[in-house]
Coordinates of C-alpha atoms in Angstrom, one line a residue:
X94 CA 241.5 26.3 89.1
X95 CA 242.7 27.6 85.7
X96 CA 244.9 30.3 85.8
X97 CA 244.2 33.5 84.6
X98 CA 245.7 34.2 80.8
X99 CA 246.3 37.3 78.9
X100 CA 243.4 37.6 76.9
X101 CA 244.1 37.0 73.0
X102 CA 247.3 35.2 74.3
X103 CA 249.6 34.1 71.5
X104 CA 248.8 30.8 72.0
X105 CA 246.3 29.3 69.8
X106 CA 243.9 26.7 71.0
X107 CA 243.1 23.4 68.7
X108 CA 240.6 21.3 69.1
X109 CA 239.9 17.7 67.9
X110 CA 236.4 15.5 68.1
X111 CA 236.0 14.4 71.3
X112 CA 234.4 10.9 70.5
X113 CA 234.1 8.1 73.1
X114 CA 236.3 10.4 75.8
X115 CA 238.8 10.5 73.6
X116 CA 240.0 14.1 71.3
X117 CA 240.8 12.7 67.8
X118 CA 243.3 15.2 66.0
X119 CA 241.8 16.0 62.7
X120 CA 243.8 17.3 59.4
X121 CA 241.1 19.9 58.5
X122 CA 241.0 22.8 60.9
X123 CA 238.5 25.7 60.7
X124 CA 240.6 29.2 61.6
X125 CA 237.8 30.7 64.3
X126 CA 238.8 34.7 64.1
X127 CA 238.1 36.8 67.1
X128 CA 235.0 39.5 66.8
X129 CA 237.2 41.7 68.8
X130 CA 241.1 41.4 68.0
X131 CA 240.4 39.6 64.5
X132 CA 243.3 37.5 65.6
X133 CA 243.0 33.6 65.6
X134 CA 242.1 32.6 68.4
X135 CA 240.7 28.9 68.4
X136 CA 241.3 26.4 65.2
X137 CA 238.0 23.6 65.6
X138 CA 238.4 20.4 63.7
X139 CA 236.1 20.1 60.3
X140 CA 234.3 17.4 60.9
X141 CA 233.4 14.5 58.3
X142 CA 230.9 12.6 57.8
X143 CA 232.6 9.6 59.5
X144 CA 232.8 11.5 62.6
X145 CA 229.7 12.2 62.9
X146 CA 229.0 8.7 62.3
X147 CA 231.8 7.3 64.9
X148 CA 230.2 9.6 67.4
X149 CA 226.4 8.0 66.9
X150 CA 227.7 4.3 67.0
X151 CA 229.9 5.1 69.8
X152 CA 226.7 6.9 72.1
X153 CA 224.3 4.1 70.4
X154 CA 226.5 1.1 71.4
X155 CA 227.2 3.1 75.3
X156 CA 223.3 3.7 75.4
X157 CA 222.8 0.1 74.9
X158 CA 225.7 -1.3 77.2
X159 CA 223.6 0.6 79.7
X160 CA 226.7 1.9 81.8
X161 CA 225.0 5.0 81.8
X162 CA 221.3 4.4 80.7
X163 CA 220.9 2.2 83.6
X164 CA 223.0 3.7 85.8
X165 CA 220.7 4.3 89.2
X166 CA 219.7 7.5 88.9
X167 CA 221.4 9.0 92.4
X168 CA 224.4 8.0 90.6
X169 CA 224.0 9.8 87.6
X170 CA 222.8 12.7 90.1
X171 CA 226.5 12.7 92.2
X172 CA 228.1 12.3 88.8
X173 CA 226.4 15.7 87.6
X174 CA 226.4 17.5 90.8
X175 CA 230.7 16.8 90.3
X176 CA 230.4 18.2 87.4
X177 CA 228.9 21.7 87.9
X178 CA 231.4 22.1 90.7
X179 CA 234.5 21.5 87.9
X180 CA 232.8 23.9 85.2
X181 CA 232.5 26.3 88.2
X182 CA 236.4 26.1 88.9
X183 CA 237.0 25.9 85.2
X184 CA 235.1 29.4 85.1
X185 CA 237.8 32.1 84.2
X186 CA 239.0 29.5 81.3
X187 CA 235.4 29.2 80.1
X188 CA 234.5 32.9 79.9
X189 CA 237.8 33.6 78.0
X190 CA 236.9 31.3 75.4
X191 CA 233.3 32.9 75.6
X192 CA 234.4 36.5 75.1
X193 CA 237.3 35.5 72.4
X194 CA 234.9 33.1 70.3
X195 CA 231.4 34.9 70.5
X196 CA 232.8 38.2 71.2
X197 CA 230.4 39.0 74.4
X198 CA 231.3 41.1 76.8
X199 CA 232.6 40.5 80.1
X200 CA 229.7 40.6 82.0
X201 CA 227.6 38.8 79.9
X202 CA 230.5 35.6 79.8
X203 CA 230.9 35.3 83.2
X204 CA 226.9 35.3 83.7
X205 CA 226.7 32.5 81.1
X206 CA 228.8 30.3 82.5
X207 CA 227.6 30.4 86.0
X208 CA 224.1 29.6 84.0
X209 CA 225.8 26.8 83.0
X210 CA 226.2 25.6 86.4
X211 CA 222.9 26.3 87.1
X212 CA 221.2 24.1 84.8
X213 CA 223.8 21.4 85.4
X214 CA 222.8 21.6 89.0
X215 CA 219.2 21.6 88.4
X216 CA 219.6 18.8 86.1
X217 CA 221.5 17.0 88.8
X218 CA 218.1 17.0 90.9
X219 CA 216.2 15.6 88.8
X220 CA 218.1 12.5 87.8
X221 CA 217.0 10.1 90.6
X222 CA 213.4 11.7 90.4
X223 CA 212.2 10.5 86.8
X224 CA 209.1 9.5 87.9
X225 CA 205.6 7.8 86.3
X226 CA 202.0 6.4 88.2
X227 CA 201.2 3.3 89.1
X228 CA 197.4 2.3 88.5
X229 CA 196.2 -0.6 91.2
X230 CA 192.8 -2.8 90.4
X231 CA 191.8 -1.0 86.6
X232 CA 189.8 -3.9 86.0
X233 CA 189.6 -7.8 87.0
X234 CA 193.0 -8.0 88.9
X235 CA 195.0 -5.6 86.2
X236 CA 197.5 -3.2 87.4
X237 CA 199.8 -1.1 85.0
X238 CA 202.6 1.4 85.3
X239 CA 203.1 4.3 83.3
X240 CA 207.3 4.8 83.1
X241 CA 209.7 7.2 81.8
X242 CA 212.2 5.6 79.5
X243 CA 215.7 7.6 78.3
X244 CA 215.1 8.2 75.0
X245 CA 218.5 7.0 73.6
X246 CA 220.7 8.7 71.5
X247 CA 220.1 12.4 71.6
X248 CA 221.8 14.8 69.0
X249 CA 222.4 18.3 70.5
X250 CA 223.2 21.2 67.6
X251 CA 224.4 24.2 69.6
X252 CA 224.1 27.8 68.1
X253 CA 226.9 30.8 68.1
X254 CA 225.3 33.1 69.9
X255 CA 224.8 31.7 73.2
X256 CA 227.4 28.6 72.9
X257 CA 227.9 27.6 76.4
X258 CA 224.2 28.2 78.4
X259 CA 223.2 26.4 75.4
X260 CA 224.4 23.5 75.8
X261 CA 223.6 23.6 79.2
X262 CA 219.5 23.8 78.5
X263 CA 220.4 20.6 76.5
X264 CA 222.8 18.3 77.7
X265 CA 222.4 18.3 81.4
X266 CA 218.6 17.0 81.3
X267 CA 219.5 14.1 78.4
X268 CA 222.3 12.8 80.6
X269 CA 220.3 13.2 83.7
X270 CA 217.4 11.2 81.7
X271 CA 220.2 8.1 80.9
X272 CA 220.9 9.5 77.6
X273 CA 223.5 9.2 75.7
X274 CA 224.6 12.2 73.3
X275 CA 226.5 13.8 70.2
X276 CA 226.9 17.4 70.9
X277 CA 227.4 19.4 67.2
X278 CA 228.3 23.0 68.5
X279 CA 228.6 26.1 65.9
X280 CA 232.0 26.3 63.6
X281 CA 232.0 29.7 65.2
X282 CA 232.0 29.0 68.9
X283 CA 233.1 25.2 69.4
X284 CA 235.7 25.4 72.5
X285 CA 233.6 25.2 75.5
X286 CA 231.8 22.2 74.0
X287 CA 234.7 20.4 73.8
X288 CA 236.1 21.8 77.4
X289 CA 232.5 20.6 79.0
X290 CA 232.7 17.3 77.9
X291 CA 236.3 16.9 78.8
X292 CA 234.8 17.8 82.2
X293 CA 232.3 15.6 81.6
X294 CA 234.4 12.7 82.1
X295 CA 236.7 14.0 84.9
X296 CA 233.4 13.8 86.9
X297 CA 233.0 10.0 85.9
X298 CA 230.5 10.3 82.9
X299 CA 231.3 7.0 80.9
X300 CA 233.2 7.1 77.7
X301 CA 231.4 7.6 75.1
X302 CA 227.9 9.5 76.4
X303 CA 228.8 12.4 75.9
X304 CA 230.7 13.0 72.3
X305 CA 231.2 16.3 70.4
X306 CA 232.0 16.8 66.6
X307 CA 232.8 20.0 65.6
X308 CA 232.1 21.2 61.8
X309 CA 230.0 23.1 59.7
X310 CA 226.3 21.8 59.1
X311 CA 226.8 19.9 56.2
X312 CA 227.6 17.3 57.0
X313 CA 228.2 17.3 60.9
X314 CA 224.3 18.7 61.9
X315 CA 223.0 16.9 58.7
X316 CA 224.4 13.9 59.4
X317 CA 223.2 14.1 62.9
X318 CA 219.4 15.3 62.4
X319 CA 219.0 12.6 60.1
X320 CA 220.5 9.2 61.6
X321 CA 218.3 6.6 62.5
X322 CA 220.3 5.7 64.8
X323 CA 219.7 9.3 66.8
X324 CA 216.5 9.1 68.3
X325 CA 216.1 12.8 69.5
X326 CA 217.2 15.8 67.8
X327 CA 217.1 18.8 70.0
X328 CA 218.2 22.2 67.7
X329 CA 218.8 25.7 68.9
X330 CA 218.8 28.1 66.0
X331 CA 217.2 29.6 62.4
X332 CA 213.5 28.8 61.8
X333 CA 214.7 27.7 57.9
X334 CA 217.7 24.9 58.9
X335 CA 215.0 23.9 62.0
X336 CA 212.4 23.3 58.9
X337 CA 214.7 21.5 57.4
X338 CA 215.6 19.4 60.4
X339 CA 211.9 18.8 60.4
X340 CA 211.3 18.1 56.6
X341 CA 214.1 15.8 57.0
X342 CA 212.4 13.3 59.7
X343 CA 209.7 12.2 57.5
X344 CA 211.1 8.4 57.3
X345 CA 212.6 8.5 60.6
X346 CA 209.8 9.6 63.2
X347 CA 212.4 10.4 65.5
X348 CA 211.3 13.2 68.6
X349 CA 212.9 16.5 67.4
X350 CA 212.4 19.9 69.8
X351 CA 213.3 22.5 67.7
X352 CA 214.1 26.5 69.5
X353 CA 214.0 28.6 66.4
X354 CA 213.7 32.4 66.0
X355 CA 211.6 35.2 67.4
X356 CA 210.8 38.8 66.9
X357 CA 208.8 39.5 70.3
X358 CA 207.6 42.5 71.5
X359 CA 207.9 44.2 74.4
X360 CA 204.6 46.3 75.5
X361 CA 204.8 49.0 77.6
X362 CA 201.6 50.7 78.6
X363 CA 201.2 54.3 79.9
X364 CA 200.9 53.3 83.5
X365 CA 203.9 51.5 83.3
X366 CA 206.6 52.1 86.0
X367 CA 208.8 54.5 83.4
X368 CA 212.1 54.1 84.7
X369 CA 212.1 50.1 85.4
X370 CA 210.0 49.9 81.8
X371 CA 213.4 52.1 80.1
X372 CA 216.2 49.7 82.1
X373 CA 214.0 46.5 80.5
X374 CA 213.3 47.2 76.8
X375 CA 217.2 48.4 77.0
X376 CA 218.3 45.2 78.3
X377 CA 215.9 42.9 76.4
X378 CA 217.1 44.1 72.7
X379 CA 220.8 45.5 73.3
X380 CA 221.9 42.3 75.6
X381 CA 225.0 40.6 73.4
X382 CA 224.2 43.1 70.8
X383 CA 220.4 41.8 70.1
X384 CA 221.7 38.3 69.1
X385 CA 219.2 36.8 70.8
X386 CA 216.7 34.5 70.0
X387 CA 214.2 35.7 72.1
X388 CA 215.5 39.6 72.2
X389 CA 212.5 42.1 72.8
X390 CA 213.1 43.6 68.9
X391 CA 209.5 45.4 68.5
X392 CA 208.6 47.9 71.2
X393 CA 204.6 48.6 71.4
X394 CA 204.5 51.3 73.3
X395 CA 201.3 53.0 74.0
X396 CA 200.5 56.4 72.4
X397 CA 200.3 58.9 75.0
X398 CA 204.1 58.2 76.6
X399 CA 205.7 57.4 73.0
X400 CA 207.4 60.7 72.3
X401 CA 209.0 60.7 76.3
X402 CA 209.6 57.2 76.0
X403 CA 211.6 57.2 72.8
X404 CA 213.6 60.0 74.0
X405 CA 214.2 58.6 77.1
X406 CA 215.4 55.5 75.4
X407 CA 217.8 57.7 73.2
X408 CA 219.5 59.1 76.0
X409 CA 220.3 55.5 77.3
X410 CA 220.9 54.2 74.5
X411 CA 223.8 56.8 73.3
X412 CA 225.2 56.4 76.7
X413 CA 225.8 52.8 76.4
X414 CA 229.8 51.9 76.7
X415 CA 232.1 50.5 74.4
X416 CA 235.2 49.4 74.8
X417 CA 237.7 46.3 75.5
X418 CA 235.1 43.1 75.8
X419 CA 237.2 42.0 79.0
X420 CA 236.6 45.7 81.0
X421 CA 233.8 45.3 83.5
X422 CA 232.6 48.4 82.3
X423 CA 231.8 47.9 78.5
X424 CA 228.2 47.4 77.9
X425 CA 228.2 47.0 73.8
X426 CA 230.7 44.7 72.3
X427 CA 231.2 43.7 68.2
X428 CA 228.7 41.1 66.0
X429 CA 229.8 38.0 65.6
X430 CA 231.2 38.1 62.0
X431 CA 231.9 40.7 59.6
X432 CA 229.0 38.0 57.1
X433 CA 226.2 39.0 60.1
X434 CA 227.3 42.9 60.0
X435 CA 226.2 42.9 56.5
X436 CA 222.7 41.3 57.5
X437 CA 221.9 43.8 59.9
X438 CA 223.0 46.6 58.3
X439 CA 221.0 44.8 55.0
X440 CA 217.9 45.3 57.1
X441 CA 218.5 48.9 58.7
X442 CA 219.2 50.5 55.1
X443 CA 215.9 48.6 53.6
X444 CA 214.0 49.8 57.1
X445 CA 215.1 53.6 56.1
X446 CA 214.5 53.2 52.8
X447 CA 210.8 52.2 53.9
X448 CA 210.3 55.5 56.0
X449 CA 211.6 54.9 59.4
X450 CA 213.2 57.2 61.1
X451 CA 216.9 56.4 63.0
X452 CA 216.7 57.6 66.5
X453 CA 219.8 56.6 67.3
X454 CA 222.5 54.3 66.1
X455 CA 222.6 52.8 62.8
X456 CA 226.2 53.0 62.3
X457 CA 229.5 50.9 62.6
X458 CA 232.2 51.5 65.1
X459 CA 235.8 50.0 65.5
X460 CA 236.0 48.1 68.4
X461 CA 238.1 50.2 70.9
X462 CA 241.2 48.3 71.7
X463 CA 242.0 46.9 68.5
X464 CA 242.1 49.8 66.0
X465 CA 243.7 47.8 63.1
X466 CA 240.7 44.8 63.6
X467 CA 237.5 44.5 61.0
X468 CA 235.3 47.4 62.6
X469 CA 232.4 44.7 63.1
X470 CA 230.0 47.2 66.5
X471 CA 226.9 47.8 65.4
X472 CA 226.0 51.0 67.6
X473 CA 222.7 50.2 69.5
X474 CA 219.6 51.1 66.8
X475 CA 216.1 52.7 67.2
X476 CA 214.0 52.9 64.5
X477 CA 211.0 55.0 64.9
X478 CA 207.4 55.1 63.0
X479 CA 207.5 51.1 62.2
X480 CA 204.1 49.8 61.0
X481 CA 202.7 46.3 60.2
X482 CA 203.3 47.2 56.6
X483 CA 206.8 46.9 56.9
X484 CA 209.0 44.2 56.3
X485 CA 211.2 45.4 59.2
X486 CA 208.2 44.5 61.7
X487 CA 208.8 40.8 61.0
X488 CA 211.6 40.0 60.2
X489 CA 214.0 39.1 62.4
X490 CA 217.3 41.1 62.1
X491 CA 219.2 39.5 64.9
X492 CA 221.2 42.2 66.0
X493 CA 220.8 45.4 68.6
X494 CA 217.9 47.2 66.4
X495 CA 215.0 47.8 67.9
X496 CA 211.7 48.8 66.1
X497 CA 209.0 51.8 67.9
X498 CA 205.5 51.2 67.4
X499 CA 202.4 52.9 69.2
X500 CA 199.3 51.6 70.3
X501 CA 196.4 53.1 71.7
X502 CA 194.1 50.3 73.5
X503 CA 195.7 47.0 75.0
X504 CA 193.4 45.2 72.0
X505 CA 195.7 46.5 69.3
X506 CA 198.4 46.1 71.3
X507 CA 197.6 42.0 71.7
X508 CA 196.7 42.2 67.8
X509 CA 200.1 43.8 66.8
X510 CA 201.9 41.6 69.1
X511 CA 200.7 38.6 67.6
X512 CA 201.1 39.9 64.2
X513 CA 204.1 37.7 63.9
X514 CA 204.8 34.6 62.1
X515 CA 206.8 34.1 65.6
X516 CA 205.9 33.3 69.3
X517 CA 208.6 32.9 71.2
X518 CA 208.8 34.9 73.8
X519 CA 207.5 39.0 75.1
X520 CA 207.1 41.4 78.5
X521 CA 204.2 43.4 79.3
X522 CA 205.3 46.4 81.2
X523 CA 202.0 47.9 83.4
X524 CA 200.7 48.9 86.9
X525 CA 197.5 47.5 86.3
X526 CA 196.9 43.3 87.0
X527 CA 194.1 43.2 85.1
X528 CA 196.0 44.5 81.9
X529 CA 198.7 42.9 82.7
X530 CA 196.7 39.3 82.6
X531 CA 194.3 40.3 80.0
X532 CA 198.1 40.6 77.6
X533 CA 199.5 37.6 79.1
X534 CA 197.0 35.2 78.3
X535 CA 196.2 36.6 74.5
X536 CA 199.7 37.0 73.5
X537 CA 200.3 33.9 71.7
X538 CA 203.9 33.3 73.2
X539 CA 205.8 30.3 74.9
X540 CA 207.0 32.9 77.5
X541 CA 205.3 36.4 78.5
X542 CA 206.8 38.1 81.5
X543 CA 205.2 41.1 83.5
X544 CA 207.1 43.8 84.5
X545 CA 210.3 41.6 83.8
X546 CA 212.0 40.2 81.1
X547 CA 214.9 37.2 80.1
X548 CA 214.9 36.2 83.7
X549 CA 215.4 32.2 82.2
X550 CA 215.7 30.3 85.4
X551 CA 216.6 26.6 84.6
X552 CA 213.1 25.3 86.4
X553 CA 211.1 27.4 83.6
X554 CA 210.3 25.5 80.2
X555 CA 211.6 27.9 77.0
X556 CA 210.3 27.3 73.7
X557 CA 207.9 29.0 71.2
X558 CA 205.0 28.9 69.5
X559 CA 203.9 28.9 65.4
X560 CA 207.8 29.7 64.1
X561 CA 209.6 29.7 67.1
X562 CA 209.6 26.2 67.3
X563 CA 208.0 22.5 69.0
X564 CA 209.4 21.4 72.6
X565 CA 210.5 22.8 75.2
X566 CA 214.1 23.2 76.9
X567 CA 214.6 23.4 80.7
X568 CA 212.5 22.7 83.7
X569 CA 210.8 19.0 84.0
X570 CA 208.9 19.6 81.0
X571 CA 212.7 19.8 78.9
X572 CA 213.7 16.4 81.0
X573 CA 210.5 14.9 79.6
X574 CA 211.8 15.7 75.9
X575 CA 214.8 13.0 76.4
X576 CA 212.3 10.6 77.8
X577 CA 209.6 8.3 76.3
X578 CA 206.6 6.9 77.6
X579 CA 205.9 3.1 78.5
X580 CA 203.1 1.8 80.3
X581 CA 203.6 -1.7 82.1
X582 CA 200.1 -4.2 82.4
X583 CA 200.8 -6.3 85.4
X584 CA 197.6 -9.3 85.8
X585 CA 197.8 -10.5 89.5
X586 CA 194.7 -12.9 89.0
X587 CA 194.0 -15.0 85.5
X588 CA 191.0 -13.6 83.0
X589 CA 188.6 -15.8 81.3
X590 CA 189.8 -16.2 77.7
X591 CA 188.5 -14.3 74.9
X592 CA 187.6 -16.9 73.0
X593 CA 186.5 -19.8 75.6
X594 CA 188.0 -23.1 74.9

């Protein structure tokens, strides 16, 4: 068990490339400056290249030696149930680096990496249960098998926002597949990539499986998504670098499973219970400041409860706390750069300028225990009177501002709902199962919850439709991403030949 630190402490952390269960020291470092303090708190190695290269032909030539590909999968199973108990004690150490990096609150750290463990538990369950079919007598003595092969080498490219739980929806299932992998985290939030994988191999992973380059994009993620030696790219982040990805795998037919953005909508009908609809559209756009890819950003909320729904939503809203990220109690914590400030305030001014009207928020705040700091809280944001003709109603700001539009039937309310180039994700908050349903099923989402919202359990698939993305992450249908199909033809008695003779 780590003991606890000072947060902030004086002491920097470095990190190297963690290639083939080794950390390589690099002479480029990237400064990581806390959200909170501003201090430096974490200096990630800038990766080449040639690292990202070193990292594929190390996983490539493990995946082939088959000391973990063809390890027997209740092997692989103990090895990963080891290691969700040693991220577990590692905890405290984890959410530090979690609250220093991203700049997330408390709360929201520790309930990300016990996530973690989660899915690295789940994923430990499945290993020795990769299953096919067998199919006896299909014609004149044939039998076949249909298996599930690990895919090979997987490249992993983690986002900023959620760093850790990230990885976890990826990693986990490739090495519980036989997979081999090259984790490329964000140049914003690299440490508990590399702290993972040194985990990783205190539980007995094999050297080399599990690798890690840190860097910027280009060239660590380009480099990556576009070996043909990597024969899965999974990618968490923007729909334009996950086109890109895409665009870029037109000689190289590798699998990609691509989580991109969103702009869903939560819709809340008048039956709705009010005070459990409130406590949900909160949590679902001001959870980590809205810099969530699935955050509920556009509220439909049916005509007749609008007004008292809006000012309901105000109160709670305003009363939100800030303060020090590590305090139990702070409930609204700083973007993750002052570059993203800029974005979201970009959108709010344009969103004003285009007639809607600031409930609440809308302004920038100093975080509360560093005075001297970049002032980089966004105060939670409602902006009311938003209509399709707005550029505010699609796009996605990434950041805790949430949009009021009012419906009056649940047809419009499906129409403006899907009135997104995004699918992602969305709630329907109502007393009535029929309404409920008739939403669910015409929302054109890859997740629509009912009275509930971001409950992402590790047995539920998560992924979008249109520009949220292809694939899935999580649940069997996320282990089936690291695997491909081969069927077998076994002939127990001889055929006549084709051609006679």
């Amino acid at each position: 068990m780590v003991t606890q630190a000072k947060l902030y402490s004086e002491q920097c952390r470095t990190y190297g490339q963690w290639i083939n269960g080794k950390e390589i020291k690099a002479e480029n470092l990237i400064e990581r400056f806390a959200p909170e303090s501003g201090k430096v708190v974490a200096q990630f190695a800038e990766g080449t290249k040639e690292d990202a290269l070193l990292a594929i032909e190390n996983a490539k030539e493990t995946f082939e030696a088959g000391t973990w590909s063809r390890m027997p999968g209740a092997e692989r199973a103990k090895i990963l149930a080891r290691w969700a108990r040693l991220v577990e004690e590692e905890s405290e150490l984890l959410t530090r680096i979690e609250i220093e990096e991203s700049g997330k609150i408390r709360r929201v750290a520790e309930g990300d990496i016990a996530g973690t463990v989660d899915l690295i538990v789940y994923a430990s369950s499945l290993a020795n249960q990769v299953s096919g079919q067998a199919y006896m007598d299909i014609g004149e003595g044939l039998n076949a098998f249909v298996v599930k092969e690990p895919a090979g080498v997987v490249g992993a490219i983690v986002p900023w926002n959620f760093p850790t739980i990230i990885f976890g929806q990826k990693v986990p299932l490739a090495l519980a597949a036989g997979c081999s992998v090259v984790v490329k985290p964000s140049e914003f939030t690299s440490g508990t990539a590399v702290e993972l994988a040194r985990l990783a191999k205190k539980a007995g992973v094999p050297d080399g499986v599990l690798n890690v380059v840190t860097g910027y994009g280009v060239p660590v993620g380009q480099t990556i998504s576009e070996s043909a030696d990597v024969d899965v790219v999974s990618f968490t982040g923007s729909t334009r670098t996950g086109q890109l990805i895409a665009q870029g795998q037109g000689t190289n037919f590798k699998k990609i499973s691509l989580e991109l953005g969103g702009k869903s909508a939560a819709i809340v009908f008048e039956d709705a219970d009010f005070d459990a609809a409130i406590d949900g559209v909160l949590f679902s756009i001001f959870l980590h400041q809205g810099q969530v890819c699935c955050a509920g950003s556009r509220l439909l909320v049916h005509e007749n409860i609008a007004e008292k729904f809006v000012h309901a939503l105000k109160a709670r809203a305003e009363a939100l706390v800030t303060g020090p990220l590590d305090d139990a109690k702070t409930e609204v914590g700083p973007l993750v750069s002052p570059e993203h400030l800029k974005i979201v305030q970009g959108y709010v001014s344009s969103a004003i300028d285009d007639g809607a009207e600031v409930i609440c928020g809308g302004k920038v705040t100093q975080q509360a225990a560093y005075p001297d700091a970049p002032a980089q809280t966004f105060l939670p944001t409602i902006l009311n009177g938003i209509t399709p003709a707005m550029p505010i109603f699609y796009n996605e700001v990434f950041g805790p501002v949430l949009t009021v539009t009012k419906f009056s039937t649940r047809e419009e309310a499906v129409k403006l709902a899907n009135d997104s180039n995004y699918g992602l994700a969305g709630s329907v908050w109502t007393e009535n199962i029929q309404t409920a349903f008739y939403v669910a099923q015409r929302v054109r989402t890859g997740t629509i919850e009912i009275n509930t919202c971001l409950e992402g359990k590790p047995q539920l698939p998560f992924g979008g439709y249109k520009a949220s993305g292809l694939g899935r992450e999580k649940g069997l249908t996320g282990l089936e991403e690291f695997t491909e199909t081969k069927t077998i033809g076994l002939r127990v008695s001889p055929k006549k030949g084709f051609f006679g003779g």
